[in-house]
Tab-separated table of N, CA and C in Angstrom:
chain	number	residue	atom	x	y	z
A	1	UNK	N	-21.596	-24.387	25.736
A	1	UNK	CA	-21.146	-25.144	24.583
A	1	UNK	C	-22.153	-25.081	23.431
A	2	UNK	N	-23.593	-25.042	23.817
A	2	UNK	CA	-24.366	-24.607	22.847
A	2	UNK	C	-24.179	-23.619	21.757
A	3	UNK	N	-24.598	-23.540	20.528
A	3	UNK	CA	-24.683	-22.603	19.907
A	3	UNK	C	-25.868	-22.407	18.844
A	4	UNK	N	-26.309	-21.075	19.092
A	4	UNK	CA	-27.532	-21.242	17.890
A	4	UNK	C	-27.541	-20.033	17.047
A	5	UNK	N	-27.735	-20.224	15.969
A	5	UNK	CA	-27.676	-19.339	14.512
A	5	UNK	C	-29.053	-19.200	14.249
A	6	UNK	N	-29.178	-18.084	14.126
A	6	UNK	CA	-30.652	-17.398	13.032
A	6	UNK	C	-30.194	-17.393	11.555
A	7	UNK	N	-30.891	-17.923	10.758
A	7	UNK	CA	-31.600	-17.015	9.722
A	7	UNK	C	-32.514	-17.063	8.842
A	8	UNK	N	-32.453	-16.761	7.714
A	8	UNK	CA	-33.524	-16.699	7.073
A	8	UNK	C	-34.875	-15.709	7.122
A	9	UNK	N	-34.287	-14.241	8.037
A	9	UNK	CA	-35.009	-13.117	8.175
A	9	UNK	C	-34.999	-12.153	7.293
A	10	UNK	N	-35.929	-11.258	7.228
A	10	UNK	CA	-36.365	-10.272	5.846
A	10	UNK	C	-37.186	-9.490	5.639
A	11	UNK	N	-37.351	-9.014	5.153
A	11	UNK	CA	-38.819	-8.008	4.685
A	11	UNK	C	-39.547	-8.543	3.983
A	12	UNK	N	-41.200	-8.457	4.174
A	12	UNK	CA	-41.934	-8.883	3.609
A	12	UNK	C	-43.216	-7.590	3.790
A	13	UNK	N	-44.574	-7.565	2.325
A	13	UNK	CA	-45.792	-7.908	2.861
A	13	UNK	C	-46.335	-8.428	3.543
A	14	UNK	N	-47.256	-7.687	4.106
A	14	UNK	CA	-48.140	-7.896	5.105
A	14	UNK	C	-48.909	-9.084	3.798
A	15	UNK	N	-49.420	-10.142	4.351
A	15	UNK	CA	-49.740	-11.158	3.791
A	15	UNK	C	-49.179	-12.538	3.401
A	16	UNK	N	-47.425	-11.813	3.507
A	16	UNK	CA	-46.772	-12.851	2.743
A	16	UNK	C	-46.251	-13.938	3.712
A	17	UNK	N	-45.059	-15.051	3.378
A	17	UNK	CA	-44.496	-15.602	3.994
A	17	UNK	C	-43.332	-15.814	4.708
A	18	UNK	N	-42.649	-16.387	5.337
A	18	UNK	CA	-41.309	-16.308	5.706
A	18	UNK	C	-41.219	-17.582	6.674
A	19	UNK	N	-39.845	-18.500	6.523
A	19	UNK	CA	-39.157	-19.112	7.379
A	19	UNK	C	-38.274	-18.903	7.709
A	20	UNK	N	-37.971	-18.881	9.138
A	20	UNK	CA	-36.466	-18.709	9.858
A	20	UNK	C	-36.241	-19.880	10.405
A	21	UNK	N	-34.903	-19.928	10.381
A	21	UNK	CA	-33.782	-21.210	10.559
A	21	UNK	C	-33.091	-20.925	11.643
A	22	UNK	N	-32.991	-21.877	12.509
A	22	UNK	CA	-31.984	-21.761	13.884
A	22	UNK	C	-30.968	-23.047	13.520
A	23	UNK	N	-29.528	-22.782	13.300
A	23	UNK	CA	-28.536	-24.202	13.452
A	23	UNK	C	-28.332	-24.219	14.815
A	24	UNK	N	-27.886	-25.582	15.191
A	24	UNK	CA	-27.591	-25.872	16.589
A	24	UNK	C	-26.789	-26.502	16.412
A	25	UNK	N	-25.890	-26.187	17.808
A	25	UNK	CA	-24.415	-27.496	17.532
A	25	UNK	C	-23.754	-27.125	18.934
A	26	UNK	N	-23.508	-28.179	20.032
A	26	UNK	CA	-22.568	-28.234	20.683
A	26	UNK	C	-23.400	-29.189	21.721
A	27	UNK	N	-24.609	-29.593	21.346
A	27	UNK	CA	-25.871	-30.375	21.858
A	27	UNK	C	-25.359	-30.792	23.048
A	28	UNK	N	-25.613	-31.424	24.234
A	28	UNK	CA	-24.855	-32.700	25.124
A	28	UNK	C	-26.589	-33.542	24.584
A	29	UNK	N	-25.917	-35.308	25.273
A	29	UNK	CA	-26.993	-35.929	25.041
A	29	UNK	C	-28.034	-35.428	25.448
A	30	UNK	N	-29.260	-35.969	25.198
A	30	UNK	CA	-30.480	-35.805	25.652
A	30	UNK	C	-31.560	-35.150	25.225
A	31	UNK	N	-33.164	-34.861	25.555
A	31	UNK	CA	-33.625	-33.994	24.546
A	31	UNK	C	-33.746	-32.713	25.156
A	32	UNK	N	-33.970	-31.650	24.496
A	32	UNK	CA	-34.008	-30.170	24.462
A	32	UNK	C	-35.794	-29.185	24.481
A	33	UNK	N	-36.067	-28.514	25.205
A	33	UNK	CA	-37.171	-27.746	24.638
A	33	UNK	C	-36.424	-26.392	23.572
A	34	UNK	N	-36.542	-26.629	22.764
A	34	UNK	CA	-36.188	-25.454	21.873
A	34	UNK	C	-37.639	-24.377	21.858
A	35	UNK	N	-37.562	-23.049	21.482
A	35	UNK	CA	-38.234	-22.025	20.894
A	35	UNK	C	-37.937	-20.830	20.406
A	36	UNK	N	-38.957	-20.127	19.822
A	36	UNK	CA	-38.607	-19.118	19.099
A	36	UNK	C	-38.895	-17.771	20.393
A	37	UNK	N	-38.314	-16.816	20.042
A	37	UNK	CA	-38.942	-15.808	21.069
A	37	UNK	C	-38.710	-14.444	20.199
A	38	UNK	N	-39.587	-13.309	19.975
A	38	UNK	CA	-39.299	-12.099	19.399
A	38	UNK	C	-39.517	-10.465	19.979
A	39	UNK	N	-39.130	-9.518	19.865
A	39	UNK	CA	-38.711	-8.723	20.638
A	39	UNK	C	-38.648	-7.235	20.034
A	40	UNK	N	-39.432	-6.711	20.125
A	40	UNK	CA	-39.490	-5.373	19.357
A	40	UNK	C	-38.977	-4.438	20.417
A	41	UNK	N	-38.274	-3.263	19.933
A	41	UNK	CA	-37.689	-2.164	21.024
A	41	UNK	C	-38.862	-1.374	21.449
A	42	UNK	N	-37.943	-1.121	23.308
A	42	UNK	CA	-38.872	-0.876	24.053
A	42	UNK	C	-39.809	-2.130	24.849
A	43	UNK	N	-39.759	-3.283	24.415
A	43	UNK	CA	-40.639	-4.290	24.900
A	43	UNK	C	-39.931	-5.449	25.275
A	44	UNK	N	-40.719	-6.027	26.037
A	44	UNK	CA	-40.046	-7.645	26.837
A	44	UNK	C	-39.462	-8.713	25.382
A	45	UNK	N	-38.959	-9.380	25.507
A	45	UNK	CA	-39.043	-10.388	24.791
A	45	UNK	C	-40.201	-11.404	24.939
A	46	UNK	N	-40.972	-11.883	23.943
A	46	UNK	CA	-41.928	-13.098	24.289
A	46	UNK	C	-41.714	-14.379	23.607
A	47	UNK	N	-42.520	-14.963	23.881
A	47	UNK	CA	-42.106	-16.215	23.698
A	47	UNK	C	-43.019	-16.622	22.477
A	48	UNK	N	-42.889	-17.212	21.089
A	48	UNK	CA	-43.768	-17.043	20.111
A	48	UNK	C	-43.967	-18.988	19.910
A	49	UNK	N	-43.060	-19.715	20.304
A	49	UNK	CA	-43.566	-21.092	20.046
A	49	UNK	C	-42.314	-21.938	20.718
A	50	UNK	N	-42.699	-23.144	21.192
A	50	UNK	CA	-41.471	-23.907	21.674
A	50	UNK	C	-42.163	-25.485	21.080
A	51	UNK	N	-40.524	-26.366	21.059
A	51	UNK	CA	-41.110	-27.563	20.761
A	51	UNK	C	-40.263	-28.799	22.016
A	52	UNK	N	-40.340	-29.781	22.146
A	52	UNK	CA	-39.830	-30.696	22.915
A	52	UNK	C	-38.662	-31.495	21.668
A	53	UNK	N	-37.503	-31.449	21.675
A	53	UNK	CA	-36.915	-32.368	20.168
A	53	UNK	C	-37.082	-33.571	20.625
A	54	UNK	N	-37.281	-34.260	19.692
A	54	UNK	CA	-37.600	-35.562	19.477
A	54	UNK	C	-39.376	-36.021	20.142
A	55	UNK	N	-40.357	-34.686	20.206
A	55	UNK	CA	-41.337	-35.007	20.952
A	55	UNK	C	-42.413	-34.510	20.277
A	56	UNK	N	-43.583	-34.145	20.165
A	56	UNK	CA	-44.291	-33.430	19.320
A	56	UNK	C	-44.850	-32.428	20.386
A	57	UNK	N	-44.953	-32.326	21.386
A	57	UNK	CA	-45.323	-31.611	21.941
A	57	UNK	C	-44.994	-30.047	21.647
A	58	UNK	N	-45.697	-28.829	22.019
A	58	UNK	CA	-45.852	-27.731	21.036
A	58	UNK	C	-46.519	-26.630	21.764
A	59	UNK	N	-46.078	-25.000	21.788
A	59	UNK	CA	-46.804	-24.484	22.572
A	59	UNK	C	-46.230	-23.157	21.683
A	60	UNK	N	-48.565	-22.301	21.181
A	60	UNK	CA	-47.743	-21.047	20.485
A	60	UNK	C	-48.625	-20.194	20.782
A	61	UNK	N	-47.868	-18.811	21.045
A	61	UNK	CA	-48.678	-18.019	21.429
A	61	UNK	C	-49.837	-17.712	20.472
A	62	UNK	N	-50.978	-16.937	21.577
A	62	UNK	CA	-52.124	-16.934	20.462
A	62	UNK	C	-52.131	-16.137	19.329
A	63	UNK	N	-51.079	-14.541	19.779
A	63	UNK	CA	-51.022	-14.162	18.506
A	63	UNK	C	-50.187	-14.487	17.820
A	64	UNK	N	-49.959	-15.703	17.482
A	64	UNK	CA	-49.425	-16.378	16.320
A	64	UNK	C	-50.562	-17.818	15.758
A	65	UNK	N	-50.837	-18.012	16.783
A	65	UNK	CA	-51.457	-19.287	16.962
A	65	UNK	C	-52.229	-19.773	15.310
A	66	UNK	N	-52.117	-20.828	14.635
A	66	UNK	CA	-52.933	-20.960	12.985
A	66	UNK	C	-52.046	-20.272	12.486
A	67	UNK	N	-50.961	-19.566	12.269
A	67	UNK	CA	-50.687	-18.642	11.650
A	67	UNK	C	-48.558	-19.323	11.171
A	68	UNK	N	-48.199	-19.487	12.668
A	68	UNK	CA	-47.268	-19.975	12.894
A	68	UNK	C	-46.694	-21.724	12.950
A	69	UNK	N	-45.906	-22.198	12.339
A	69	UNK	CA	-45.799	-23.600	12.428
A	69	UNK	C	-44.203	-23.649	13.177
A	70	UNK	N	-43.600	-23.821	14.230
A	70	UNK	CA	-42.685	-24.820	14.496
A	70	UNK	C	-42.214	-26.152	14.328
A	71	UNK	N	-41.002	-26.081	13.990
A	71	UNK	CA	-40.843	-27.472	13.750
A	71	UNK	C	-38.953	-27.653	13.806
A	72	UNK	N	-38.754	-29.408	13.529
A	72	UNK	CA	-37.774	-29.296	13.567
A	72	UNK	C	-36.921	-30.478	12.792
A	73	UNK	N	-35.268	-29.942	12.212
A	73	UNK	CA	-34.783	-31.664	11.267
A	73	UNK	C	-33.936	-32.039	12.482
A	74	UNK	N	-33.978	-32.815	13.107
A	74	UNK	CA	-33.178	-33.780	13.803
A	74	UNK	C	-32.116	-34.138	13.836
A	75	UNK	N	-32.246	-34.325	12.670
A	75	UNK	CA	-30.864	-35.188	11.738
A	75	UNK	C	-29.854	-34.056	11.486
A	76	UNK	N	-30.367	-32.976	11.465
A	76	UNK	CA	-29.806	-31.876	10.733
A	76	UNK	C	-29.295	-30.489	12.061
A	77	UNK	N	-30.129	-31.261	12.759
A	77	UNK	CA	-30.173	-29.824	14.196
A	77	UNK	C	-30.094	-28.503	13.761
A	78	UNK	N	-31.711	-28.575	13.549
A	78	UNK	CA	-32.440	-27.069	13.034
A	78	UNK	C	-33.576	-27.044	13.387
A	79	UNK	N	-33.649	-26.096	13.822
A	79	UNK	CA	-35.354	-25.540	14.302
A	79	UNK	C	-35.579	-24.261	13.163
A	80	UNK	N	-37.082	-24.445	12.833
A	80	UNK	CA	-37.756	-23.963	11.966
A	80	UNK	C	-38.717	-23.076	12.576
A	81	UNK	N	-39.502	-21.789	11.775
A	81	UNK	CA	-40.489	-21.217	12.515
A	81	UNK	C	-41.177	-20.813	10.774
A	82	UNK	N	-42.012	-21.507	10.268
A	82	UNK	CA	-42.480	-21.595	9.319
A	82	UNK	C	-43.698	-20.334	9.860
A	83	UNK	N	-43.631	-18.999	8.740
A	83	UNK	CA	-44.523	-17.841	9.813
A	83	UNK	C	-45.045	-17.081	8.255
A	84	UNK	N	-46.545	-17.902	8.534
A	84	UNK	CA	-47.908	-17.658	7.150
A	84	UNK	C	-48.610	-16.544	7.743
A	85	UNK	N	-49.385	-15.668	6.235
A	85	UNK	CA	-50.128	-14.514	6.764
A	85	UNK	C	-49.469	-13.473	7.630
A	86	UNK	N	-48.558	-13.318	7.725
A	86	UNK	CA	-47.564	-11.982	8.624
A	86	UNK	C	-48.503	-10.652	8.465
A	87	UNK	N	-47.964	-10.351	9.010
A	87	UNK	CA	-49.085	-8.849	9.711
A	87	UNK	C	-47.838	-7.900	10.187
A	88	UNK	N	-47.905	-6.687	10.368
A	88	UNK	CA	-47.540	-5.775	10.499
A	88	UNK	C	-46.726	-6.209	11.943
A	89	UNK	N	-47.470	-6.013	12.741
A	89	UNK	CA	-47.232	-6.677	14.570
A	89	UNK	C	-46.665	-7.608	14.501
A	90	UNK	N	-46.067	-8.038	12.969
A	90	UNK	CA	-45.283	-9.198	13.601
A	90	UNK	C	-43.851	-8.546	13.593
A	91	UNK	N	-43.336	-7.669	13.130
A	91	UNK	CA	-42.523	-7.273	12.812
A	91	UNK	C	-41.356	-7.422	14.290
A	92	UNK	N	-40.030	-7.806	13.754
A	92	UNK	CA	-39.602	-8.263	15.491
A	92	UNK	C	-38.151	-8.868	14.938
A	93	UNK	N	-37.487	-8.476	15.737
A	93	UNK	CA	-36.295	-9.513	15.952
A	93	UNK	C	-36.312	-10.715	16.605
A	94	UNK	N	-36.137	-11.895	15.729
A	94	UNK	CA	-36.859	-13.503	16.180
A	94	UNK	C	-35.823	-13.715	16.899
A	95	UNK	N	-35.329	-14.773	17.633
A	95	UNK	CA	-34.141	-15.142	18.463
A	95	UNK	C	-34.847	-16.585	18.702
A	96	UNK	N	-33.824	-17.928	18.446
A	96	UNK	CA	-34.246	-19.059	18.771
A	96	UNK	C	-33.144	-19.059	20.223
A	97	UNK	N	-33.642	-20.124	21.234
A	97	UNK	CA	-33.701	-20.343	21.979
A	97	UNK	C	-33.279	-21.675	22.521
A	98	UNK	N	-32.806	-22.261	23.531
A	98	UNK	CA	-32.474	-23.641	24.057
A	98	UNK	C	-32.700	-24.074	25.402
A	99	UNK	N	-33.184	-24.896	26.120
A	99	UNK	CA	-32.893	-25.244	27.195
A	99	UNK	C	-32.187	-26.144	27.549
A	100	UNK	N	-31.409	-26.437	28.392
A	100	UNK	CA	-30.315	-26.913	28.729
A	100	UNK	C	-31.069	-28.560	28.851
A	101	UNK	N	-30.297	-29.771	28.320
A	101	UNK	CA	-30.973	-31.098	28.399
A	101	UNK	C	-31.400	-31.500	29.307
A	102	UNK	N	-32.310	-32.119	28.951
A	102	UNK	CA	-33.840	-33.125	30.094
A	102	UNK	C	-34.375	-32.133	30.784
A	103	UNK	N	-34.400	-31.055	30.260
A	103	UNK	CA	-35.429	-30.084	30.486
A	103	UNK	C	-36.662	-29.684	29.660
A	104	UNK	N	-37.696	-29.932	30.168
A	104	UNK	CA	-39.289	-30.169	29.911
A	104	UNK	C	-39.392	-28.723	29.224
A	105	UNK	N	-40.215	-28.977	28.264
A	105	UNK	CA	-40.634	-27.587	27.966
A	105	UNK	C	-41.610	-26.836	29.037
A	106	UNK	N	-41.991	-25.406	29.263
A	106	UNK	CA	-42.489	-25.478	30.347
A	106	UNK	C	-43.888	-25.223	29.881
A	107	UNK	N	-45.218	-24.059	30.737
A	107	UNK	CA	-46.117	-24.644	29.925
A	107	UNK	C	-46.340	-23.244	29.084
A	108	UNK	N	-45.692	-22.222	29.552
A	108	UNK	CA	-45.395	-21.130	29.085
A	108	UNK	C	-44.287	-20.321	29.220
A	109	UNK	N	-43.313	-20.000	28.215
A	109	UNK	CA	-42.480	-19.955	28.040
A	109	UNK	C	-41.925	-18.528	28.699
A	110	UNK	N	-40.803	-18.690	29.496
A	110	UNK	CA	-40.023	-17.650	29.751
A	110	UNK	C	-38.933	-17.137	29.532
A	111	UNK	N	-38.040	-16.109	29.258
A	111	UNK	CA	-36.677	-15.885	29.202
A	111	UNK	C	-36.079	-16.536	30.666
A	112	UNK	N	-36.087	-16.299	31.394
A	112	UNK	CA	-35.170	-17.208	32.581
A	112	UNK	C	-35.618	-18.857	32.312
A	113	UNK	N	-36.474	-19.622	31.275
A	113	UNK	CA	-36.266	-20.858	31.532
A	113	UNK	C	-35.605	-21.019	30.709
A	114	UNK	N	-34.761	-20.026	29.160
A	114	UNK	CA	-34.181	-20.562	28.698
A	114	UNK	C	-32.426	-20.422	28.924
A	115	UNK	N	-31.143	-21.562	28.578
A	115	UNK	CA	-29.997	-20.840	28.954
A	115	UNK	C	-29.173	-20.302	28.161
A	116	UNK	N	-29.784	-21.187	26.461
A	116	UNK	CA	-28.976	-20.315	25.342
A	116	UNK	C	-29.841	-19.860	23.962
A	117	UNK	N	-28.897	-18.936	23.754
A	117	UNK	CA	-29.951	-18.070	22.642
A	117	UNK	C	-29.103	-17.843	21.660
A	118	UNK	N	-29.704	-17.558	20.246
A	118	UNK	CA	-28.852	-16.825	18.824
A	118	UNK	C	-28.984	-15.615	18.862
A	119	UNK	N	-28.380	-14.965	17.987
A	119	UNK	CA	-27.544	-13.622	17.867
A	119	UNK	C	-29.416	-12.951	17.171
A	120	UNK	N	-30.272	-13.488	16.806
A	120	UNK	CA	-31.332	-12.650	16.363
A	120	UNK	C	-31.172	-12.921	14.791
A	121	UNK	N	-32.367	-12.677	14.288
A	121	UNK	CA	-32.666	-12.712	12.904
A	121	UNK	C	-33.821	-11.441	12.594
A	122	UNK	N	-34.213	-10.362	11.776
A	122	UNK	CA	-34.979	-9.683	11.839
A	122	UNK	C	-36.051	-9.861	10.930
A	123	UNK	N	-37.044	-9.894	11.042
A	123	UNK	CA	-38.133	-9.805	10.485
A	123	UNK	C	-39.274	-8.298	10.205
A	124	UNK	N	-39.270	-7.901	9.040
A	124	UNK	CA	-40.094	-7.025	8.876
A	124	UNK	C	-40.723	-6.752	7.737
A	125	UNK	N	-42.350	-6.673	8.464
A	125	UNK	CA	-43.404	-7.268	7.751
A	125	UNK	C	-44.310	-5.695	7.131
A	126	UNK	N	-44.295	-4.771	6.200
A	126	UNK	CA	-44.861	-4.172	5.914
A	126	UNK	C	-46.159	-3.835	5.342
A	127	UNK	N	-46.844	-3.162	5.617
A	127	UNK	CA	-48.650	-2.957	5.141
A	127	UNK	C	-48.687	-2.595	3.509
């Protein structure tokens, strides 16, 4: 019943900025670990930041880590990936993420802990 939307992906300088937007809608009660995860061809998907909704709790990988802000409107059911200083390596198809309610974020994030995902948003960051 979940559903989640990307966007707000693009090309950029290496240096510059970018936010991507995840909508959500088909929620059941309760709270959610949401995250971002990105995925270049040829490679695993990883996990780049997750948040707890309604919690502050927060977990980002290091190569993002200072660089990357998660966040989220509540009110609005959207997750954010506010992503400063971009670099080349970041370049990736973002995909937000859901876990199914009253499920804990974990302490590092996997594709099997999550059960729903968006269609992708692309990001590419040039030198």
């Amino acid at each position: 019943q979940v559903q989640l939307v990307e966007s707000g992906g693009g090309s950029v300088q290496a240096g510059g900025s970018l936010r991507v937007s995840c909508a959500a809608s088909g929620y059941t009660y309760g709270p959610h670990c949401m995250g971002w995860f990105r995925q270049v061809p040829g490679k695993e998907r990883e996990g780049v930041a997750t948040i707890l909704t309604g919690g502050s709790s927060t977990y980002y990988a290091d190569s993002v880590k200072g660089r990357f802000t998660i966040s989220q409107d509540n009110a609005k059911k959207e997750l954010y990936l506010q992503m400063n200083s971009l670099k080349p390596e970041d370049t990736a198809m973002y995909y937000c993420a859901a876990r199914r309610a009253w499920a804990a974020c974990p302490p590092y994030p996997r594709l099997t802990d999550f059960d729903y995902w968006g269609q992708g948003t692309q990001v590419t960051v040039s030198s």
